[in-house]
């Protein structure tokens, strides 16, 4: 059954379990084989939860010439930890008190040296930030520091925030997970709030069609080897899982229509070993991708996430 308007933008959602690499040709493999998809390379975005949100920000800033936006759920500003593990676990987490001036200056140094993309690329980006009022893991002040960091480079009209939901440290959904104020695995909570959908709609300027079905075709979820994309050939040596997951809507298989691409990074204790398939099937991005005429969901699985 066709559930997409062919003129509706197509979104590929990569659920980064921190264990896959997006290759330059935007090819993905099923098992050990690769297949290329027709992706609009000007419409790629990222998002993440917690350590995955920190990772998404790092990725967005470093590769800003390739990305159009970022969703940050319980994450902080670029270079927040300044290379210090204790700072990552305290100042950039539950304690707060992040000062953005040195982080902005360091980003400018990196850009001037060519270590990251030119910061001017961020000017057209769209960014969404979320923090629950009961979050005991990453303080709201840390997320607001990320907002301030971004607004130094991005017009405030391109930044959307949500700080009023009474939720713990979690990926908020409309109808799946623990009680909204619960802290614990799978860190996906039923808050009557579609953070994934709202993030994508904001990044893509509300051009996406809302879901018409809560579930998709399970046969469109592909498993691929992440070992193939790591320098050593063994993903575990860089804290990645050996397998990744990609949801490819039926409309994207033929390559006749361009698909958008969204990359989603999970947080700590959200690998497939921890919570099974919940990150790439229960967080909302999956169901939204089903209603986007051309929408890919790639789940990458990394066994260790760091707040950078």
mmCIF file of C-alpha atoms in Angstrom:
data_model
loop_
_atom_site.group_PDB
_atom_site.id
_atom_site.type_symbol
_atom_site.label_atom_id
_atom_site.label_comp_id
_atom_site.label_asym_id
_atom_site.label_seq_id
_atom_site.Cartn_x
_atom_site.Cartn_y
_atom_site.Cartn_z
ATOM 1 C CA UNK A 1 0.000 0.000 0.000
ATOM 2 C CA UNK A 2 1.366 3.383 -0.953
ATOM 3 C CA UNK A 3 1.358 5.668 2.047
ATOM 4 C CA UNK A 4 3.550 8.468 0.733
ATOM 5 C CA UNK A 5 2.932 11.442 -1.452
ATOM 6 C CA UNK A 6 5.708 11.273 -4.077
ATOM 7 C CA UNK A 7 6.221 15.009 -3.629
ATOM 8 C CA UNK A 8 6.708 14.633 0.098
ATOM 9 C CA UNK A 9 10.397 14.838 1.088
ATOM 10 C CA UNK A 10 11.999 11.447 1.704
ATOM 11 C CA UNK A 11 13.956 10.943 4.925
ATOM 12 C CA UNK A 12 16.568 8.288 5.597
ATOM 13 C CA UNK A 13 16.938 7.888 9.327
ATOM 14 C CA UNK A 14 20.208 6.401 10.542
ATOM 15 C CA UNK A 15 19.928 5.189 14.088
ATOM 16 C CA UNK A 16 23.540 5.339 15.167
ATOM 17 C CA UNK A 17 24.258 2.722 17.740
ATOM 18 C CA UNK A 18 27.723 4.076 17.372
ATOM 19 C CA UNK A 19 28.817 1.275 15.262
ATOM 20 C CA UNK A 20 28.612 2.211 11.634
ATOM 21 C CA UNK A 21 30.258 4.607 9.300
ATOM 22 C CA UNK A 22 28.429 6.607 6.665
ATOM 23 C CA UNK A 23 30.511 6.128 3.559
ATOM 24 C CA UNK A 24 31.105 8.871 1.049
ATOM 25 C CA UNK A 25 29.036 7.255 -1.688
ATOM 26 C CA UNK A 26 26.178 6.899 0.791
ATOM 27 C CA UNK A 27 26.102 3.170 0.237
ATOM 28 C CA UNK A 28 24.818 0.680 2.771
ATOM 29 C CA UNK A 29 25.235 -3.033 2.963
ATOM 30 C CA UNK A 30 22.799 -5.781 3.747
ATOM 31 C CA UNK A 31 24.820 -8.445 5.507
ATOM 32 C CA UNK A 32 28.196 -8.236 3.799
ATOM 33 C CA UNK A 33 27.084 -6.640 0.541
ATOM 34 C CA UNK A 34 26.704 -2.979 -0.353
ATOM 35 C CA UNK A 35 23.918 -1.249 -2.154
ATOM 36 C CA UNK A 36 23.697 2.368 -3.221
ATOM 37 C CA UNK A 37 20.629 4.497 -2.591
ATOM 38 C CA UNK A 38 19.536 7.669 -4.315
ATOM 39 C CA UNK A 39 20.112 10.192 -1.515
ATOM 40 C CA UNK A 40 19.787 13.955 -1.729
ATOM 41 C CA UNK A 41 23.207 14.837 -0.320
ATOM 42 C CA UNK A 42 22.064 18.376 0.466
ATOM 43 C CA UNK A 43 19.429 17.066 2.892
ATOM 44 C CA UNK A 44 21.414 15.103 5.468
ATOM 45 C CA UNK A 45 20.930 15.659 9.194
ATOM 46 C CA UNK A 46 21.847 14.116 12.552
ATOM 47 C CA UNK A 47 20.401 13.739 16.039
ATOM 48 C CA UNK A 48 21.040 11.871 19.245
ATOM 49 C CA UNK A 49 20.195 11.265 22.884
ATOM 50 C CA UNK A 50 22.593 11.946 25.768
ATOM 51 C CA UNK A 51 26.095 10.849 24.752
ATOM 52 C CA UNK A 52 24.607 10.332 21.305
ATOM 53 C CA UNK A 53 23.460 13.962 21.365
ATOM 54 C CA UNK A 54 26.974 15.116 22.246
ATOM 55 C CA UNK A 55 28.219 12.927 19.394
ATOM 56 C CA UNK A 56 25.642 14.407 17.013
ATOM 57 C CA UNK A 57 26.778 17.936 17.873
ATOM 58 C CA UNK A 58 30.431 16.998 17.349
ATOM 59 C CA UNK A 59 29.546 15.404 14.026
ATOM 60 C CA UNK A 60 27.398 18.323 12.936
ATOM 61 C CA UNK A 61 30.051 20.934 13.655
ATOM 62 C CA UNK A 62 32.959 18.929 12.252
ATOM 63 C CA UNK A 63 31.136 18.108 8.997
ATOM 64 C CA UNK A 64 28.893 21.148 8.727
ATOM 65 C CA UNK A 65 29.405 21.405 4.975
ATOM 66 C CA UNK A 66 27.652 18.041 4.603
ATOM 67 C CA UNK A 67 24.777 18.510 7.077
ATOM 68 C CA UNK A 68 21.687 20.701 7.200
ATOM 69 C CA UNK A 69 20.659 20.286 10.825
ATOM 70 C CA UNK A 70 20.957 18.614 14.208
ATOM 71 C CA UNK A 71 18.615 17.364 16.942
ATOM 72 C CA UNK A 72 19.944 17.421 20.505
ATOM 73 C CA UNK A 73 18.087 15.538 23.244
ATOM 74 C CA UNK A 74 19.875 15.937 26.581
ATOM 75 C CA UNK A 75 23.213 16.888 25.044
ATOM 76 C CA UNK A 76 25.689 19.734 25.335
ATOM 77 C CA UNK A 77 27.800 22.095 23.227
ATOM 78 C CA UNK A 78 30.662 21.334 20.877
ATOM 79 C CA UNK A 79 33.955 20.456 22.617
ATOM 80 C CA UNK A 80 32.179 20.559 25.985
ATOM 81 C CA UNK A 81 34.579 18.196 27.764
ATOM 82 C CA UNK A 82 37.691 19.941 26.402
ATOM 83 C CA UNK A 83 39.432 16.563 26.361
ATOM 84 C CA UNK A 84 38.892 15.997 30.094
ATOM 85 C CA UNK A 85 36.979 12.872 31.178
ATOM 86 C CA UNK A 86 36.041 14.267 34.588
ATOM 87 C CA UNK A 87 34.626 17.381 32.932
ATOM 88 C CA UNK A 88 32.656 15.172 30.556
ATOM 89 C CA UNK A 89 31.146 13.213 33.429
ATOM 90 C CA UNK A 90 30.413 16.182 35.708
ATOM 91 C CA UNK A 91 30.414 19.708 34.233
ATOM 92 C CA UNK A 92 28.974 18.512 30.921
ATOM 93 C CA UNK A 93 26.488 16.269 32.703
ATOM 94 C CA UNK A 94 24.620 16.618 35.988
ATOM 95 C CA UNK A 95 26.599 19.497 37.537
ATOM 96 C CA UNK A 96 26.503 22.011 34.698
ATOM 97 C CA UNK A 97 28.243 25.352 34.692
ATOM 98 C CA UNK A 98 29.515 25.097 31.117
ATOM 99 C CA UNK A 99 31.175 28.283 29.817
ATOM 100 C CA UNK A 100 30.780 28.535 26.052
ATOM 101 C CA UNK A 101 33.348 31.252 25.240
ATOM 102 C CA UNK A 102 36.386 28.920 25.295
ATOM 103 C CA UNK A 103 34.402 26.309 23.362
ATOM 104 C CA UNK A 104 33.580 28.824 20.634
ATOM 105 C CA UNK A 105 37.198 29.964 20.463
ATOM 106 C CA UNK A 106 38.489 26.410 20.194
ATOM 107 C CA UNK A 107 36.043 25.638 17.400
ATOM 108 C CA UNK A 108 37.299 28.729 15.577
ATOM 109 C CA UNK A 109 40.889 27.526 15.978
ATOM 110 C CA UNK A 110 40.005 24.086 14.637
ATOM 111 C CA UNK A 111 38.188 25.612 11.674
ATOM 112 C CA UNK A 112 41.060 27.991 10.914
ATOM 113 C CA UNK A 113 43.464 25.036 10.937
ATOM 114 C CA UNK A 114 41.236 23.008 8.655
ATOM 115 C CA UNK A 115 40.590 20.368 11.316
ATOM 116 C CA UNK A 116 36.823 20.873 10.987
ATOM 117 C CA UNK A 117 34.646 22.429 8.313
ATOM 118 C CA UNK A 118 34.260 26.201 8.107
ATOM 119 C CA UNK A 119 31.900 27.402 10.820
ATOM 120 C CA UNK A 120 30.161 29.663 8.317
ATOM 121 C CA UNK A 121 28.460 26.508 7.012
ATOM 122 C CA UNK A 122 26.392 26.436 10.190
ATOM 123 C CA UNK A 123 24.596 29.629 9.235
ATOM 124 C CA UNK A 124 21.824 27.823 7.357
ATOM 125 C CA UNK A 125 21.520 24.873 9.734
ATOM 126 C CA UNK A 126 18.372 24.168 11.722
ATOM 127 C CA UNK A 127 18.798 22.882 15.281
ATOM 128 C CA UNK A 128 16.345 21.412 17.781
ATOM 129 C CA UNK A 129 17.208 21.023 21.497
ATOM 130 C CA UNK A 130 15.320 19.201 24.264
ATOM 131 C CA UNK A 131 15.793 18.837 28.016
ATOM 132 C CA UNK A 132 13.329 17.370 30.513
ATOM 133 C CA UNK A 133 12.611 19.265 33.719
ATOM 134 C CA UNK A 134 13.455 16.176 35.814
ATOM 135 C CA UNK A 135 16.658 15.151 34.011
ATOM 136 C CA UNK A 136 19.188 14.063 36.662
ATOM 137 C CA UNK A 137 21.870 12.963 34.189
ATOM 138 C CA UNK A 138 22.404 15.978 31.920
ATOM 139 C CA UNK A 139 21.375 19.286 33.457
ATOM 140 C CA UNK A 140 19.130 21.585 31.457
ATOM 141 C CA UNK A 141 21.807 24.279 31.807
ATOM 142 C CA UNK A 142 24.132 22.072 29.732
ATOM 143 C CA UNK A 143 21.568 21.843 26.928
ATOM 144 C CA UNK A 144 20.999 25.591 27.149
ATOM 145 C CA UNK A 145 24.760 26.043 26.812
ATOM 146 C CA UNK A 146 24.518 24.096 23.551
ATOM 147 C CA UNK A 147 21.729 26.443 22.494
ATOM 148 C CA UNK A 148 23.876 29.488 23.251
ATOM 149 C CA UNK A 149 26.842 27.966 21.420
ATOM 150 C CA UNK A 150 24.744 27.332 18.323
ATOM 151 C CA UNK A 151 23.124 30.759 18.426
ATOM 152 C CA UNK A 152 26.559 32.344 18.166
ATOM 153 C CA UNK A 153 26.755 30.910 14.637
ATOM 154 C CA UNK A 154 23.109 30.324 13.705
ATOM 155 C CA UNK A 155 20.165 32.761 13.545
ATOM 156 C CA UNK A 156 17.889 32.285 16.550
ATOM 157 C CA UNK A 157 15.031 31.730 14.122
ATOM 158 C CA UNK A 158 16.751 28.483 13.074
ATOM 159 C CA UNK A 159 16.880 27.146 16.641
ATOM 160 C CA UNK A 160 13.926 25.486 18.363
ATOM 161 C CA UNK A 161 13.866 24.357 22.001
ATOM 162 C CA UNK A 162 11.670 22.420 24.409
ATOM 163 C CA UNK A 163 12.442 22.701 28.127
ATOM 164 C CA UNK A 164 8.998 22.359 29.710
ATOM 165 C CA UNK A 165 8.230 18.612 29.526
ATOM 166 C CA UNK A 166 8.259 16.884 32.935
ATOM 167 C CA UNK A 167 10.562 14.050 31.905
ATOM 168 C CA UNK A 168 13.640 12.275 33.148
ATOM 169 C CA UNK A 169 16.751 11.527 31.078
ATOM 170 C CA UNK A 170 15.228 9.779 28.084
ATOM 171 C CA UNK A 171 14.114 9.804 24.489
ATOM 172 C CA UNK A 172 10.501 10.988 24.809
ATOM 173 C CA UNK A 173 7.870 9.202 22.724
ATOM 174 C CA UNK A 174 4.115 9.438 22.318
ATOM 175 C CA UNK A 175 3.247 5.936 23.504
ATOM 176 C CA UNK A 176 6.229 3.680 24.226
ATOM 177 C CA UNK A 177 8.586 3.111 27.125
ATOM 178 C CA UNK A 178 8.693 3.753 30.828
ATOM 179 C CA UNK A 179 6.777 6.396 32.745
ATOM 180 C CA UNK A 180 7.952 9.831 31.636
ATOM 181 C CA UNK A 181 9.639 10.576 34.985
ATOM 182 C CA UNK A 182 11.390 7.180 35.221
ATOM 183 C CA UNK A 183 15.191 6.951 34.995
ATOM 184 C CA UNK A 184 16.546 3.717 33.544
ATOM 185 C CA UNK A 185 16.726 1.382 30.568
ATOM 186 C CA UNK A 186 15.823 1.558 27.813
ATOM 187 C CA UNK A 187 15.924 5.354 28.395
ATOM 188 C CA UNK A 188 12.892 5.618 26.157
ATOM 189 C CA UNK A 189 9.878 7.052 27.974
ATOM 190 C CA UNK A 190 6.198 7.490 27.216
ATOM 191 C CA UNK A 191 5.777 11.248 27.593
ATOM 192 C CA UNK A 192 3.000 11.875 25.073
ATOM 193 C CA UNK A 193 5.627 13.811 23.152
ATOM 194 C CA UNK A 194 7.085 12.822 19.792
ATOM 195 C CA UNK A 195 10.637 14.150 20.132
ATOM 196 C CA UNK A 196 11.864 12.286 17.056
ATOM 197 C CA UNK A 197 9.047 13.514 14.848
ATOM 198 C CA UNK A 198 9.254 17.080 16.108
ATOM 199 C CA UNK A 199 13.019 17.065 15.578
ATOM 200 C CA UNK A 200 12.703 15.902 11.985
ATOM 201 C CA UNK A 201 9.871 18.272 11.184
ATOM 202 C CA UNK A 202 11.885 21.194 12.529
ATOM 203 C CA UNK A 203 15.062 20.290 10.666
ATOM 204 C CA UNK A 204 13.150 19.781 7.413
ATOM 205 C CA UNK A 205 11.039 22.943 7.890
ATOM 206 C CA UNK A 206 7.763 21.087 8.491
ATOM 207 C CA UNK A 207 7.769 19.607 5.001
ATOM 208 C CA UNK A 208 7.388 15.999 6.128
ATOM 209 C CA UNK A 209 4.152 14.071 5.993
ATOM 210 C CA UNK A 210 2.935 12.808 9.374
ATOM 211 C CA UNK A 211 2.796 9.030 9.896
ATOM 212 C CA UNK A 212 -0.296 7.186 8.719
ATOM 213 C CA UNK A 213 0.791 3.855 10.194
ATOM 214 C CA UNK A 214 2.580 3.030 13.480
ATOM 215 C CA UNK A 215 4.675 0.239 12.058
ATOM 216 C CA UNK A 216 6.414 -0.625 8.844
ATOM 217 C CA UNK A 217 7.553 -3.601 6.856
ATOM 218 C CA UNK A 218 10.016 -5.528 9.008
ATOM 219 C CA UNK A 219 11.642 -6.914 5.875
ATOM 220 C CA UNK A 220 12.870 -3.386 5.125
ATOM 221 C CA UNK A 221 15.186 -3.476 8.155
ATOM 222 C CA UNK A 222 18.589 -4.526 6.871
ATOM 223 C CA UNK A 223 21.552 -5.821 8.856
ATOM 224 C CA UNK A 224 25.048 -5.062 7.649
ATOM 225 C CA UNK A 225 28.614 -5.658 8.769
ATOM 226 C CA UNK A 226 30.238 -2.654 10.386
ATOM 227 C CA UNK A 227 33.608 -4.381 10.375
ATOM 228 C CA UNK A 228 33.836 -3.483 6.689
ATOM 229 C CA UNK A 229 34.020 0.238 7.503
ATOM 230 C CA UNK A 230 36.556 0.316 10.314
ATOM 231 C CA UNK A 231 40.289 0.904 9.793
ATOM 232 C CA UNK A 232 41.316 -2.410 11.325
ATOM 233 C CA UNK A 233 38.458 -4.401 9.839
ATOM 234 C CA UNK A 234 37.234 -5.160 13.354
ATOM 235 C CA UNK A 235 34.625 -2.769 14.679
ATOM 236 C CA UNK A 236 35.087 -3.807 18.293
ATOM 237 C CA UNK A 237 38.592 -2.284 18.350
ATOM 238 C CA UNK A 238 37.008 1.174 18.193
ATOM 239 C CA UNK A 239 34.117 0.369 20.538
ATOM 240 C CA UNK A 240 31.683 -0.432 17.755
ATOM 241 C CA UNK A 241 29.342 -3.385 17.421
ATOM 242 C CA UNK A 242 29.912 -5.727 14.522
ATOM 243 C CA UNK A 243 26.456 -5.129 13.041
ATOM 244 C CA UNK A 244 24.446 -2.094 12.098
ATOM 245 C CA UNK A 245 20.833 -1.700 11.017
ATOM 246 C CA UNK A 246 19.283 0.243 8.191
ATOM 247 C CA UNK A 247 15.596 0.783 7.536
ATOM 248 C CA UNK A 248 14.973 1.258 3.831
ATOM 249 C CA UNK A 249 11.351 2.092 2.965
ATOM 250 C CA UNK A 250 10.045 0.307 -0.080
ATOM 251 C CA UNK A 251 9.990 3.533 -2.069
ATOM 252 C CA UNK A 252 13.755 3.909 -1.619
ATOM 253 C CA UNK A 253 14.702 0.520 -3.016
ATOM 254 C CA UNK A 254 14.120 1.428 -6.646
ATOM 255 C CA UNK A 255 16.418 4.504 -6.602
ATOM 256 C CA UNK A 256 13.977 6.360 -8.846
ATOM 257 C CA UNK A 257 13.279 9.062 -6.253
ATOM 258 C CA UNK A 258 15.756 10.864 -4.023
ATOM 259 C CA UNK A 259 15.626 10.029 -0.318
ATOM 260 C CA UNK A 260 16.637 12.321 2.510
ATOM 261 C CA UNK A 261 19.044 10.973 5.115
ATOM 262 C CA UNK A 262 18.899 11.366 8.890
ATOM 263 C CA UNK A 263 21.477 9.841 11.236
ATOM 264 C CA UNK A 264 20.407 9.073 14.806
ATOM 265 C CA UNK A 265 22.935 8.301 17.560
ATOM 266 C CA UNK A 266 21.894 6.354 20.648
ATOM 267 C CA UNK A 267 23.026 7.046 24.197
ATOM 268 C CA UNK A 268 24.850 4.983 26.790
ATOM 269 C CA UNK A 269 23.307 1.627 27.727
ATOM 270 C CA UNK A 270 21.251 1.596 24.539
ATOM 271 C CA UNK A 271 23.155 -0.869 22.385
ATOM 272 C CA UNK A 272 21.361 -3.861 20.914
ATOM 273 C CA UNK A 273 22.898 -5.946 23.704
ATOM 274 C CA UNK A 274 21.278 -3.625 26.242
ATOM 275 C CA UNK A 275 17.838 -2.909 24.776
ATOM 276 C CA UNK A 276 17.522 -5.047 21.648
ATOM 277 C CA UNK A 277 15.921 -3.281 18.702
ATOM 278 C CA UNK A 278 14.180 -0.576 20.754
ATOM 279 C CA UNK A 279 16.365 2.313 19.596
ATOM 280 C CA UNK A 280 15.657 1.842 15.922
ATOM 281 C CA UNK A 281 12.060 0.635 16.167
ATOM 282 C CA UNK A 282 10.519 2.347 19.206
ATOM 283 C CA UNK A 283 11.874 5.904 19.406
ATOM 284 C CA UNK A 284 9.593 7.433 16.801
ATOM 285 C CA UNK A 285 12.005 8.083 13.944
ATOM 286 C CA UNK A 286 11.201 4.650 12.541
ATOM 287 C CA UNK A 287 7.463 5.242 12.322
ATOM 288 C CA UNK A 288 7.911 8.759 10.959
ATOM 289 C CA UNK A 289 10.227 7.448 8.265
ATOM 290 C CA UNK A 290 7.476 5.083 7.188
ATOM 291 C CA UNK A 291 5.237 7.972 6.267
ATOM 292 C CA UNK A 292 7.826 9.973 4.387
ATOM 293 C CA UNK A 293 7.462 8.512 0.926
ATOM 294 C CA UNK A 294 11.225 8.083 0.688
ATOM 295 C CA UNK A 295 12.683 7.512 4.041
ATOM 296 C CA UNK A 296 15.669 5.468 5.122
ATOM 297 C CA UNK A 297 16.438 4.451 8.665
ATOM 298 C CA UNK A 298 19.932 3.223 9.388
ATOM 299 C CA UNK A 299 20.740 1.920 12.820
ATOM 300 C CA UNK A 300 24.385 1.896 13.652
ATOM 301 C CA UNK A 301 25.479 0.067 16.720
ATOM 302 C CA UNK A 302 28.335 1.300 18.863
ATOM 303 C CA UNK A 303 28.994 -0.372 22.158
ATOM 304 C CA UNK A 304 30.525 2.661 23.842
ATOM 305 C CA UNK A 305 29.471 6.299 23.644
ATOM 306 C CA UNK A 306 31.564 9.203 24.913
ATOM 307 C CA UNK A 307 30.452 12.714 25.801
ATOM 308 C CA UNK A 308 32.998 14.793 23.913
#
